[in-house]
Amino acid sequence: MLPDLNTLSDFRNALAQAPAADAAARSACEARNGQLTKPPGALGQLEEIAIWYGSWRKTDRPEIKTPQVIVFAGNHGVTARGVSAFPSEVTVQMVANFKAGGAAINQLARLAGGVMMEIDSATRRNLELVKTLSGERRGSLLSTIDRTVTGAGARLLSARLSAPLTDPMAINRRLDMVQFFVDEDICRSDLRARLRETPDLERALSRLALGRGGPRDLAAIRAGLGGVDQLKAILGQARMDPPEGVGSAVWDLGEHAELVERLGTALMQELPLLARDGGFIAEGYSEKLDELRRLRSESQRLIAALQARYQQESGVETLKIKHNNVLGYFIEVTAKHVEKMGEPFIHRQTMTNATRYSTAELGELARDISEAKDKSQALEQDLFADLVEAVLAQADAVALAAAA
C-alpha cells in the first residue's frame, strides 16, 4: 500500500525504506518520455513533497546536484523532482505502489530543466504563495486570488502557484485561456455554475483505486462524468473559437455514456458511506439480489402467517413466534397451554411463566431468512467490486476528464 506521506518525517521514513533503483528509475522515465506542455492536473495531498525535499536535500544530501529534470507521475499526488536530483528509488517505489493499488498513472514524462521556476524554501516562505509565515492559508497569495469552485480547481491553482512556468509560449497558452473566459462572460458564468455542482472526481477515483472507496465514490464518478455533456454544450455556445488549451480540455473530457449508464442503473440515490453497510444496489440491477431482498422483506409476513397457522393447529390463540440473539426464532406459549403443545413442536426452553418451542419448519424458515441476509450482503459486495473494476478499467479516461 502507498504510505501516508503527510509530513516531512513520513517522507524521510519512506526514503529510508525504499530500495535503491537508479537504473530502473531512469528506464521508467525514458520509456515514457514525451512532450509535456503542461503539468498534470491537481497533484493532490502530496503536492508539496517535492518542495519539502527541495529544502531538505540541500542540507542533508549535499551530494545531490541541481535538478536536471522534473518527473510528474499521474494525477494522484505523486511528484518527483527528477531522476538526477530526486532519490529515484522513491519514484519507482511510489509508481510501483500506485500500480499495485490499481491507480491510474496516466502520465509520466521528463521535462527539461528550467521549464518551471525553482524557488528555494526560504523565498517560498517569504513570498507566502500558499501559506503565510505563520502557516495559515488565510492571507497568502493563494487565498487572495482563489476563486475556484471545485476542490480539483483549488489544488491545481495551488500547484501552479507553487511551480510557475518559465516558458513564454506555455505562459501565453495559459493567458489565452484566461482571456477567453474573461471575454466569454456568459459561458464563464454557466460553466462555474455547472462546475460548482460537480463532485471531486480525482479524489473519488483515487480512493477507489487504493481500495478505500465506497458507494458514494462511485456516485461521485457517476455524477461527475454525467455532467461532461453539459460542460461541452456550455463551451460549445461560446461566441469565439476556444484557444488550444480549452479545446484540449474539451477533448480530454471524453465520452463516458456507457459507464454513467451502468452506474446510474446500479446505484440507489441514497447511499451508505461504506460498502459493507449494504443497501446501495438499486432494485432491478441484479435479479438474484432482488430475490434475496424479497425473502428478507417478506420474512415478517411469512413468520406472521406461520404463527397464525400454529395458533389454529394448536388451539392456543396466545401463541407467539418471537426472536432473540440466543435462540433465534422460537415459539412461545404461556405455562397453562403447555399440555396442548404436541407434535410437531419441539421443546426448547422452560421459563417461570412460559415455555418455548421450535419446529423443523420454523428452523428451515429461520435459516432461509438468515442465509438470505448473508447472501444478499455478500452479493452486494461482489457487485460493488465489479463496479469498481469497471471504473478502474477506464481510469485513464476518467483521470483525464477529472484533470480537464
Tab-separated table of C-alpha atoms in Angstrom:
chain	number	residue	atom	x	y	z
A	1	MET	CA	0.000	0.000	0.000
A	2	LEU	CA	1.103	3.598	-0.594
A	3	PRO	CA	2.392	5.049	2.697
A	4	ASP	CA	0.750	8.158	4.136
A	5	LEU	CA	3.203	10.955	3.367
A	6	ASN	CA	1.689	13.916	5.158
A	7	THR	CA	4.798	15.210	6.950
A	8	LEU	CA	8.475	15.549	6.204
A	9	SER	CA	9.131	12.832	8.771
A	10	ASP	CA	6.869	10.429	6.857
A	11	PHE	CA	8.716	11.329	3.675
A	12	ARG	CA	12.130	10.664	5.222
A	13	ASN	CA	10.916	7.306	6.524
A	14	ALA	CA	9.740	6.394	3.030
A	15	LEU	CA	13.167	7.315	1.669
A	16	ALA	CA	14.898	5.125	4.234
A	17	GLN	CA	12.710	2.117	3.470
A	18	ALA	CA	12.744	2.339	-0.337
A	19	PRO	CA	15.199	0.092	-2.223
A	20	ALA	CA	17.853	1.630	-4.450
A	21	ALA	CA	16.828	1.565	-8.079
A	22	ASP	CA	18.561	4.348	-10.010
A	23	ALA	CA	18.797	2.394	-13.263
A	24	ALA	CA	15.181	1.283	-13.026
A	25	ALA	CA	14.072	4.859	-12.428
A	26	ARG	CA	15.917	6.133	-15.495
A	27	SER	CA	14.464	3.319	-17.595
A	28	ALA	CA	10.956	4.042	-16.323
A	29	CYS	CA	11.319	7.716	-17.213
A	30	GLU	CA	12.910	7.121	-20.600
A	31	ALA	CA	10.306	4.510	-21.531
A	32	ARG	CA	7.535	7.083	-21.097
A	33	ASN	CA	9.478	10.125	-22.254
A	34	GLY	CA	7.369	12.605	-24.156
A	35	GLN	CA	6.439	16.221	-24.564
A	36	LEU	CA	4.550	17.593	-21.597
A	37	THR	CA	3.211	21.039	-22.458
A	38	LYS	CA	1.538	21.474	-19.074
A	39	PRO	CA	1.823	19.697	-15.734
A	40	PRO	CA	-0.869	17.143	-14.980
A	41	GLY	CA	-3.977	18.354	-13.148
A	42	ALA	CA	-4.100	18.554	-9.378
A	43	LEU	CA	-1.222	16.901	-7.619
A	44	GLY	CA	-3.317	16.068	-4.559
A	45	GLN	CA	-2.216	15.835	-0.946
A	46	LEU	CA	1.433	15.146	-1.814
A	47	GLU	CA	1.881	18.236	-3.953
A	48	GLU	CA	4.361	19.844	-1.552
A	49	ILE	CA	6.629	16.851	-1.012
A	50	ALA	CA	8.966	17.996	-3.769
A	51	ILE	CA	9.127	21.412	-2.130
A	52	TRP	CA	9.871	19.915	1.284
A	53	TYR	CA	12.511	17.661	-0.177
A	54	GLY	CA	13.991	20.544	-2.154
A	55	SER	CA	14.819	22.221	1.139
A	56	TRP	CA	15.916	19.078	2.928
A	57	ARG	CA	18.295	17.795	0.243
A	58	LYS	CA	20.444	20.930	0.356
A	59	THR	CA	21.410	20.288	3.956
A	60	ASP	CA	21.109	16.510	4.330
A	61	ARG	CA	22.113	15.310	0.865
A	62	PRO	CA	24.788	17.709	-0.472
A	63	GLU	CA	25.982	15.111	-2.983
A	64	ILE	CA	22.777	15.525	-4.973
A	65	LYS	CA	23.179	18.156	-7.650
A	66	THR	CA	20.765	20.699	-9.063
A	67	PRO	CA	17.728	19.103	-10.726
A	68	GLN	CA	18.018	18.488	-14.432
A	69	VAL	CA	14.511	17.142	-14.952
A	70	ILE	CA	11.155	17.156	-13.249
A	71	VAL	CA	9.090	13.982	-13.249
A	72	PHE	CA	5.325	14.088	-12.845
A	73	ALA	CA	3.644	10.739	-12.238
A	74	GLY	CA	-0.068	10.860	-12.817
A	75	ASN	CA	-2.914	12.832	-11.300
A	76	HIS	CA	-2.921	11.069	-7.970
A	77	GLY	CA	-0.481	13.076	-5.953
A	78	VAL	CA	2.947	11.721	-6.921
A	79	THR	CA	5.508	14.382	-7.695
A	80	ALA	CA	9.218	13.704	-8.156
A	81	ARG	CA	11.986	16.222	-8.744
A	82	GLY	CA	13.963	14.461	-11.407
A	83	VAL	CA	15.983	11.277	-11.710
A	84	SER	CA	19.266	13.059	-11.111
A	85	ALA	CA	18.006	15.235	-8.278
A	86	PHE	CA	15.332	13.268	-6.514
A	87	PRO	CA	16.019	9.863	-4.882
A	88	SER	CA	14.994	7.753	-7.839
A	89	GLU	CA	14.236	4.736	-5.705
A	90	VAL	CA	11.320	6.625	-4.167
A	91	THR	CA	9.973	7.494	-7.593
A	92	VAL	CA	9.996	3.856	-8.607
A	93	GLN	CA	8.562	2.759	-5.265
A	94	MET	CA	5.690	5.226	-5.487
A	95	VAL	CA	4.878	4.286	-9.049
A	96	ALA	CA	5.003	0.586	-8.165
A	97	ASN	CA	2.697	1.140	-5.202
A	98	PHE	CA	0.211	3.028	-7.319
A	99	LYS	CA	0.226	0.326	-9.981
A	100	ALA	CA	-0.212	-2.368	-7.352
A	101	GLY	CA	-3.160	-0.448	-5.940
A	102	GLY	CA	-4.759	-0.175	-9.361
A	103	ALA	CA	-4.460	3.598	-9.552
A	104	ALA	CA	-4.328	5.310	-12.902
A	105	ILE	CA	-0.898	6.737	-13.557
A	106	ASN	CA	-1.831	8.382	-16.793
A	107	GLN	CA	1.268	10.445	-17.393
A	108	LEU	CA	4.962	10.012	-16.738
A	109	ALA	CA	7.162	12.446	-18.601
A	110	ARG	CA	10.516	14.180	-18.357
A	111	LEU	CA	10.837	17.947	-18.636
A	112	ALA	CA	13.960	19.882	-19.441
A	113	GLY	CA	15.486	21.943	-16.663
A	114	GLY	CA	14.145	25.476	-16.321
A	115	VAL	CA	10.656	24.696	-17.593
A	116	MET	CA	9.334	25.667	-14.188
A	117	MET	CA	10.726	28.196	-11.776
A	118	GLU	CA	12.681	26.699	-8.908
A	119	ILE	CA	12.081	28.612	-5.700
A	120	ASP	CA	14.079	27.814	-2.596
A	121	SER	CA	12.216	27.195	0.636
A	122	ALA	CA	13.162	30.484	2.317
A	123	THR	CA	11.998	32.539	-0.668
A	124	ARG	CA	8.868	30.443	-0.978
A	125	ARG	CA	8.079	31.058	2.688
A	126	ASN	CA	8.685	34.800	2.446
A	127	LEU	CA	6.597	35.111	-0.714
A	128	GLU	CA	3.698	33.485	1.160
A	129	LEU	CA	2.473	31.807	-2.008
A	130	VAL	CA	0.160	29.251	-0.443
A	131	LYS	CA	0.730	29.838	3.287
A	132	THR	CA	1.659	32.827	5.397
A	133	LEU	CA	4.736	32.921	7.603
A	134	SER	CA	2.533	31.769	10.468
A	135	GLY	CA	1.495	28.679	8.448
A	136	GLU	CA	-2.057	29.802	7.702
A	137	ARG	CA	-3.689	29.777	4.305
A	138	ARG	CA	-5.593	32.958	5.021
A	139	GLY	CA	-3.555	35.977	3.978
A	140	SER	CA	-1.459	34.086	1.437
A	141	LEU	CA	-1.392	34.831	-2.282
A	142	LEU	CA	-3.440	31.694	-2.887
A	143	SER	CA	-6.231	32.735	-0.532
A	144	THR	CA	-6.334	36.189	-2.123
A	145	ILE	CA	-6.751	35.068	-5.721
A	146	ASP	CA	-8.520	31.739	-5.252
A	147	ARG	CA	-11.997	31.987	-6.773
A	148	THR	CA	-12.202	28.330	-7.766
A	149	VAL	CA	-15.473	26.457	-7.206
A	150	THR	CA	-14.129	22.884	-7.073
A	151	GLY	CA	-11.598	21.057	-4.947
A	152	ALA	CA	-9.672	19.974	-8.041
A	153	GLY	CA	-9.505	23.566	-9.251
A	154	ALA	CA	-8.186	24.763	-5.905
A	155	ARG	CA	-5.491	22.091	-5.904
A	156	LEU	CA	-4.481	22.921	-9.469
A	157	LEU	CA	-4.208	26.619	-8.680
A	158	SER	CA	-2.070	25.830	-5.644
A	159	ALA	CA	0.174	23.566	-7.725
A	160	ARG	CA	0.629	26.209	-10.422
A	161	LEU	CA	1.440	28.919	-7.920
A	162	SER	CA	3.981	26.586	-6.319
A	163	ALA	CA	5.671	25.836	-9.662
A	164	PRO	CA	5.336	28.863	-12.001
A	165	LEU	CA	6.079	28.381	-15.666
A	166	THR	CA	9.144	29.997	-17.243
A	167	ASP	CA	8.474	29.149	-20.900
A	168	PRO	CA	6.882	32.219	-22.599
A	169	MET	CA	4.938	30.028	-25.038
A	170	ALA	CA	3.432	27.953	-22.237
A	171	ILE	CA	2.621	31.122	-20.277
A	172	ASN	CA	0.910	32.626	-23.296
A	173	ARG	CA	-1.153	29.473	-23.790
A	174	ARG	CA	-2.460	29.861	-20.260
A	175	LEU	CA	-3.103	33.573	-20.780
A	176	ASP	CA	-5.052	32.783	-23.961
A	177	MET	CA	-7.341	30.535	-21.934
A	178	VAL	CA	-7.763	33.198	-19.248
A	179	GLN	CA	-8.595	35.847	-21.867
A	180	PHE	CA	-11.124	33.526	-23.496
A	181	PHE	CA	-13.119	33.205	-20.279
A	182	VAL	CA	-12.760	36.905	-19.495
A	183	ASP	CA	-14.374	37.730	-22.851
A	184	GLU	CA	-16.949	34.901	-22.688
A	185	ASP	CA	-18.680	36.123	-19.528
A	186	ILE	CA	-21.929	34.176	-20.070
A	187	CYS	CA	-20.041	30.987	-20.867
A	188	ARG	CA	-17.833	31.538	-17.821
A	189	SER	CA	-20.807	32.073	-15.527
A	190	ASP	CA	-22.657	28.999	-16.793
A	191	LEU	CA	-19.518	26.900	-16.590
A	192	ARG	CA	-18.816	27.948	-12.997
A	193	ALA	CA	-22.384	27.153	-12.012
A	194	ARG	CA	-22.128	23.683	-13.504
A	195	LEU	CA	-18.687	23.006	-12.038
A	196	ARG	CA	-19.939	24.046	-8.600
A	197	GLU	CA	-22.269	21.027	-8.707
A	198	THR	CA	-19.543	18.643	-9.889
A	199	PRO	CA	-18.096	16.252	-7.285
A	200	ASP	CA	-14.369	15.739	-6.841
A	201	LEU	CA	-13.635	13.089	-9.455
A	202	GLU	CA	-9.913	12.934	-8.694
A	203	ARG	CA	-10.406	12.167	-5.019
A	204	ALA	CA	-13.156	9.630	-5.712
A	205	LEU	CA	-11.041	7.832	-8.321
A	206	SER	CA	-8.018	7.825	-6.030
A	207	ARG	CA	-9.986	6.305	-3.130
A	208	LEU	CA	-11.423	3.605	-5.359
A	209	ALA	CA	-8.023	2.815	-6.853
A	210	LEU	CA	-6.436	2.455	-3.423
A	211	GLY	CA	-9.218	0.194	-2.145
A	212	ARG	CA	-10.563	2.821	0.257
A	213	GLY	CA	-13.616	3.864	-1.706
A	214	GLY	CA	-17.282	3.297	-1.058
A	215	PRO	CA	-20.624	3.590	-2.850
A	216	ARG	CA	-20.564	7.371	-2.580
A	217	ASP	CA	-17.313	7.474	-4.538
A	218	LEU	CA	-18.993	5.513	-7.320
A	219	ALA	CA	-21.860	8.009	-7.174
A	220	ALA	CA	-19.340	10.852	-7.459
A	221	ILE	CA	-17.893	9.245	-10.589
A	222	ARG	CA	-21.415	8.838	-11.954
A	223	ALA	CA	-22.379	12.446	-11.265
A	224	GLY	CA	-19.085	13.895	-12.437
A	225	LEU	CA	-18.955	12.022	-15.721
A	226	GLY	CA	-22.678	12.521	-16.177
A	227	GLY	CA	-22.088	16.267	-16.379
A	228	VAL	CA	-19.496	16.044	-19.156
A	229	ASP	CA	-22.012	16.589	-21.952
A	230	GLN	CA	-23.364	19.704	-20.233
A	231	LEU	CA	-19.863	21.130	-19.894
A	232	LYS	CA	-19.232	20.503	-23.586
A	233	ALA	CA	-22.551	22.099	-24.506
A	234	ILE	CA	-21.754	25.219	-22.460
A	235	LEU	CA	-18.350	25.603	-24.098
A	236	GLY	CA	-19.925	24.930	-27.486
A	237	GLN	CA	-22.117	28.012	-27.085
A	238	ALA	CA	-19.142	30.365	-26.850
A	239	ARG	CA	-19.129	33.229	-29.321
A	240	MET	CA	-15.434	32.841	-30.089
A	241	ASP	CA	-13.429	29.811	-31.069
A	242	PRO	CA	-11.776	28.401	-27.971
A	243	PRO	CA	-7.972	28.553	-27.741
A	244	GLU	CA	-5.845	25.431	-27.938
A	245	GLY	CA	-5.827	24.784	-24.190
A	246	VAL	CA	-9.615	24.921	-23.885
A	247	GLY	CA	-10.042	22.737	-26.950
A	248	SER	CA	-7.646	20.215	-25.461
A	249	ALA	CA	-9.634	20.207	-22.206
A	250	VAL	CA	-12.863	19.574	-24.095
A	251	TRP	CA	-11.230	16.647	-25.863
A	252	ASP	CA	-9.959	15.291	-22.540
A	253	LEU	CA	-13.492	15.300	-21.126
A	254	GLY	CA	-14.135	12.299	-23.379
A	255	GLU	CA	-17.249	10.147	-23.739
A	256	HIS	CA	-18.492	8.117	-20.791
A	257	ALA	CA	-22.125	7.356	-21.573
A	258	GLU	CA	-21.812	3.594	-21.095
A	259	LEU	CA	-20.121	3.833	-17.697
A	260	VAL	CA	-22.513	6.536	-16.495
A	261	GLU	CA	-25.499	4.456	-17.565
A	262	ARG	CA	-24.195	1.379	-15.769
A	263	LEU	CA	-23.517	3.279	-12.554
A	264	GLY	CA	-26.881	5.023	-12.831
A	265	THR	CA	-28.682	1.705	-13.171
A	266	ALA	CA	-26.697	0.027	-10.408
A	267	LEU	CA	-26.726	2.621	-7.634
A	268	MET	CA	-29.528	3.925	-5.459
A	269	GLN	CA	-29.937	7.646	-4.908
A	270	GLU	CA	-29.364	7.472	-1.140
A	271	LEU	CA	-26.111	5.640	-0.427
A	272	PRO	CA	-24.264	4.467	2.692
A	273	LEU	CA	-20.733	5.620	3.403
A	274	LEU	CA	-19.272	2.105	3.455
A	275	ALA	CA	-19.896	-0.781	1.075
A	276	ARG	CA	-20.154	-3.227	3.964
A	277	ASP	CA	-23.270	-1.404	5.207
A	278	GLY	CA	-25.143	-2.692	2.145
A	279	GLY	CA	-28.363	-1.360	0.707
A	280	PHE	CA	-26.809	0.607	-2.159
A	281	ILE	CA	-27.545	-1.548	-5.228
A	282	ALA	CA	-30.737	-0.410	-6.943
A	283	GLU	CA	-33.679	-2.711	-7.461
A	284	GLY	CA	-33.700	-4.265	-10.903
A	285	TYR	CA	-29.925	-4.295	-11.374
A	286	SER	CA	-29.476	-7.861	-10.122
A	287	GLU	CA	-32.328	-10.345	-10.305
A	288	LYS	CA	-30.684	-12.652	-7.777
A	289	LEU	CA	-30.197	-9.808	-5.291
A	290	ASP	CA	-33.837	-8.774	-5.733
A	291	GLU	CA	-34.962	-12.318	-4.874
A	292	LEU	CA	-32.840	-12.389	-1.722
A	293	ARG	CA	-34.169	-8.989	-0.686
A	294	ARG	CA	-37.752	-10.086	-1.239
A	295	LEU	CA	-37.190	-13.034	1.061
A	296	ARG	CA	-35.781	-10.698	3.705
A	297	SER	CA	-38.545	-8.125	3.354
A	298	GLU	CA	-41.255	-10.797	3.365
A	299	SER	CA	-39.820	-12.564	6.397
A	300	GLN	CA	-42.199	-10.797	8.784
A	301	ARG	CA	-45.169	-11.726	6.625
A	302	LEU	CA	-44.021	-15.348	6.420
A	303	ILE	CA	-43.476	-15.511	10.184
A	304	ALA	CA	-46.898	-13.979	10.835
A	305	ALA	CA	-48.575	-16.484	8.511
A	306	LEU	CA	-46.796	-19.388	10.210
A	307	GLN	CA	-47.795	-18.053	13.641
A	308	ALA	CA	-51.463	-17.859	12.606
A	309	ARG	CA	-51.361	-21.434	11.343
A	310	TYR	CA	-49.746	-22.715	14.526
A	311	GLN	CA	-52.359	-20.888	16.597
A	312	GLN	CA	-55.102	-22.617	14.650
A	313	GLU	CA	-53.476	-26.060	14.720
A	314	SER	CA	-52.671	-25.957	18.455
A	315	GLY	CA	-55.782	-24.112	19.576
A	316	VAL	CA	-53.607	-21.642	21.511
A	317	GLU	CA	-54.605	-18.150	20.431
A	318	THR	CA	-51.866	-16.538	22.541
A	319	LEU	CA	-49.078	-18.490	20.797
A	320	LYS	CA	-46.362	-16.154	19.545
A	321	ILE	CA	-43.313	-16.557	17.335
A	322	LYS	CA	-40.508	-14.387	18.690
A	323	HIS	CA	-36.808	-13.821	18.081
A	324	ASN	CA	-33.699	-13.147	20.140
A	325	ASN	CA	-29.975	-13.323	19.507
A	326	VAL	CA	-29.527	-16.500	21.584
A	327	LEU	CA	-32.288	-18.827	20.356
A	328	GLY	CA	-33.093	-17.146	17.070
A	329	TYR	CA	-36.753	-17.676	16.139
A	330	PHE	CA	-38.855	-19.625	18.644
A	331	ILE	CA	-42.481	-20.313	19.587
A	332	GLU	CA	-43.634	-19.129	22.999
A	333	VAL	CA	-46.789	-20.107	24.919
A	334	THR	CA	-47.838	-19.426	28.488
A	335	ALA	CA	-47.443	-22.183	31.093
A	336	LYS	CA	-51.146	-23.078	31.179
A	337	HIS	CA	-51.104	-24.099	27.489
A	338	VAL	CA	-48.094	-26.452	27.663
A	339	GLU	CA	-50.300	-29.576	27.542
A	340	LYS	CA	-51.653	-28.539	24.142
A	341	MET	CA	-48.178	-28.426	22.566
A	342	GLY	CA	-47.701	-31.851	20.990
A	343	GLU	CA	-46.333	-32.706	17.592
A	344	PRO	CA	-44.669	-31.048	15.681
A	345	PHE	CA	-43.497	-28.712	18.464
A	346	ILE	CA	-40.036	-29.379	19.920
A	347	HIS	CA	-39.298	-28.147	23.423
A	348	ARG	CA	-36.515	-25.570	23.649
A	349	GLN	CA	-36.696	-23.792	26.984
A	350	THR	CA	-38.871	-23.697	30.117
A	351	MET	CA	-39.330	-20.406	31.955
A	352	THR	CA	-41.333	-19.378	35.004
A	353	ASN	CA	-44.409	-18.189	33.128
A	354	ALA	CA	-43.817	-19.509	29.626
A	355	THR	CA	-42.346	-22.331	27.586
A	356	ARG	CA	-40.522	-22.015	24.292
A	357	TYR	CA	-40.649	-24.416	21.352
A	358	SER	CA	-39.424	-24.804	17.818
A	359	THR	CA	-40.386	-26.817	14.772
A	360	ALA	CA	-38.482	-28.155	11.801
A	361	GLU	CA	-40.470	-25.828	9.535
A	362	LEU	CA	-39.663	-22.765	11.653
A	363	GLY	CA	-35.991	-23.795	11.724
A	364	GLU	CA	-35.854	-24.023	7.935
A	365	LEU	CA	-37.581	-20.659	7.523
A	366	ALA	CA	-35.217	-19.036	10.035
A	367	ARG	CA	-32.230	-20.497	8.202
A	368	ASP	CA	-33.528	-19.216	4.855
A	369	ILE	CA	-34.022	-15.723	6.290
A	370	SER	CA	-30.547	-15.686	7.839
A	371	GLU	CA	-28.922	-17.033	4.683
A	372	ALA	CA	-30.813	-14.523	2.559
A	373	LYS	CA	-29.360	-11.687	4.637
A	374	ASP	CA	-25.820	-13.061	4.479
A	375	LYS	CA	-26.077	-13.898	0.788
A	376	SER	CA	-27.523	-10.510	-0.125
A	377	GLN	CA	-24.708	-8.720	1.712
A	378	ALA	CA	-22.080	-10.914	0.061
A	379	LEU	CA	-23.659	-10.417	-3.355
A	380	GLU	CA	-23.712	-6.646	-2.903
A	381	GLN	CA	-20.008	-6.721	-2.072
A	382	ASP	CA	-19.347	-8.673	-5.267
A	383	LEU	CA	-21.423	-6.234	-7.306
A	384	PHE	CA	-19.582	-3.309	-5.720
A	385	ALA	CA	-16.244	-4.892	-6.654
A	386	ASP	CA	-17.464	-5.333	-10.245
A	387	LEU	CA	-18.482	-1.677	-10.454
A	388	VAL	CA	-15.144	-0.526	-9.052
A	389	GLU	CA	-13.367	-2.733	-11.586
A	390	ALA	CA	-15.434	-1.187	-14.380
A	391	VAL	CA	-14.413	2.301	-13.246
A	392	LEU	CA	-10.741	1.405	-12.890
A	393	ALA	CA	-10.765	-0.211	-16.331
A	394	GLN	CA	-11.399	3.317	-17.634
A	395	ALA	CA	-9.243	5.058	-15.028
A	396	ASP	CA	-7.068	6.818	-17.614
A	397	ALA	CA	-10.086	8.343	-19.344
A	398	VAL	CA	-11.720	9.257	-16.034
A	399	ALA	CA	-8.495	10.857	-14.799
A	400	LEU	CA	-8.218	12.902	-17.995
A	401	ALA	CA	-11.792	14.117	-17.585
A	402	ALA	CA	-11.116	14.986	-13.946
A	403	ALA	CA	-7.994	16.961	-14.848
A	404	ALA	CA	-9.677	18.784	-17.733
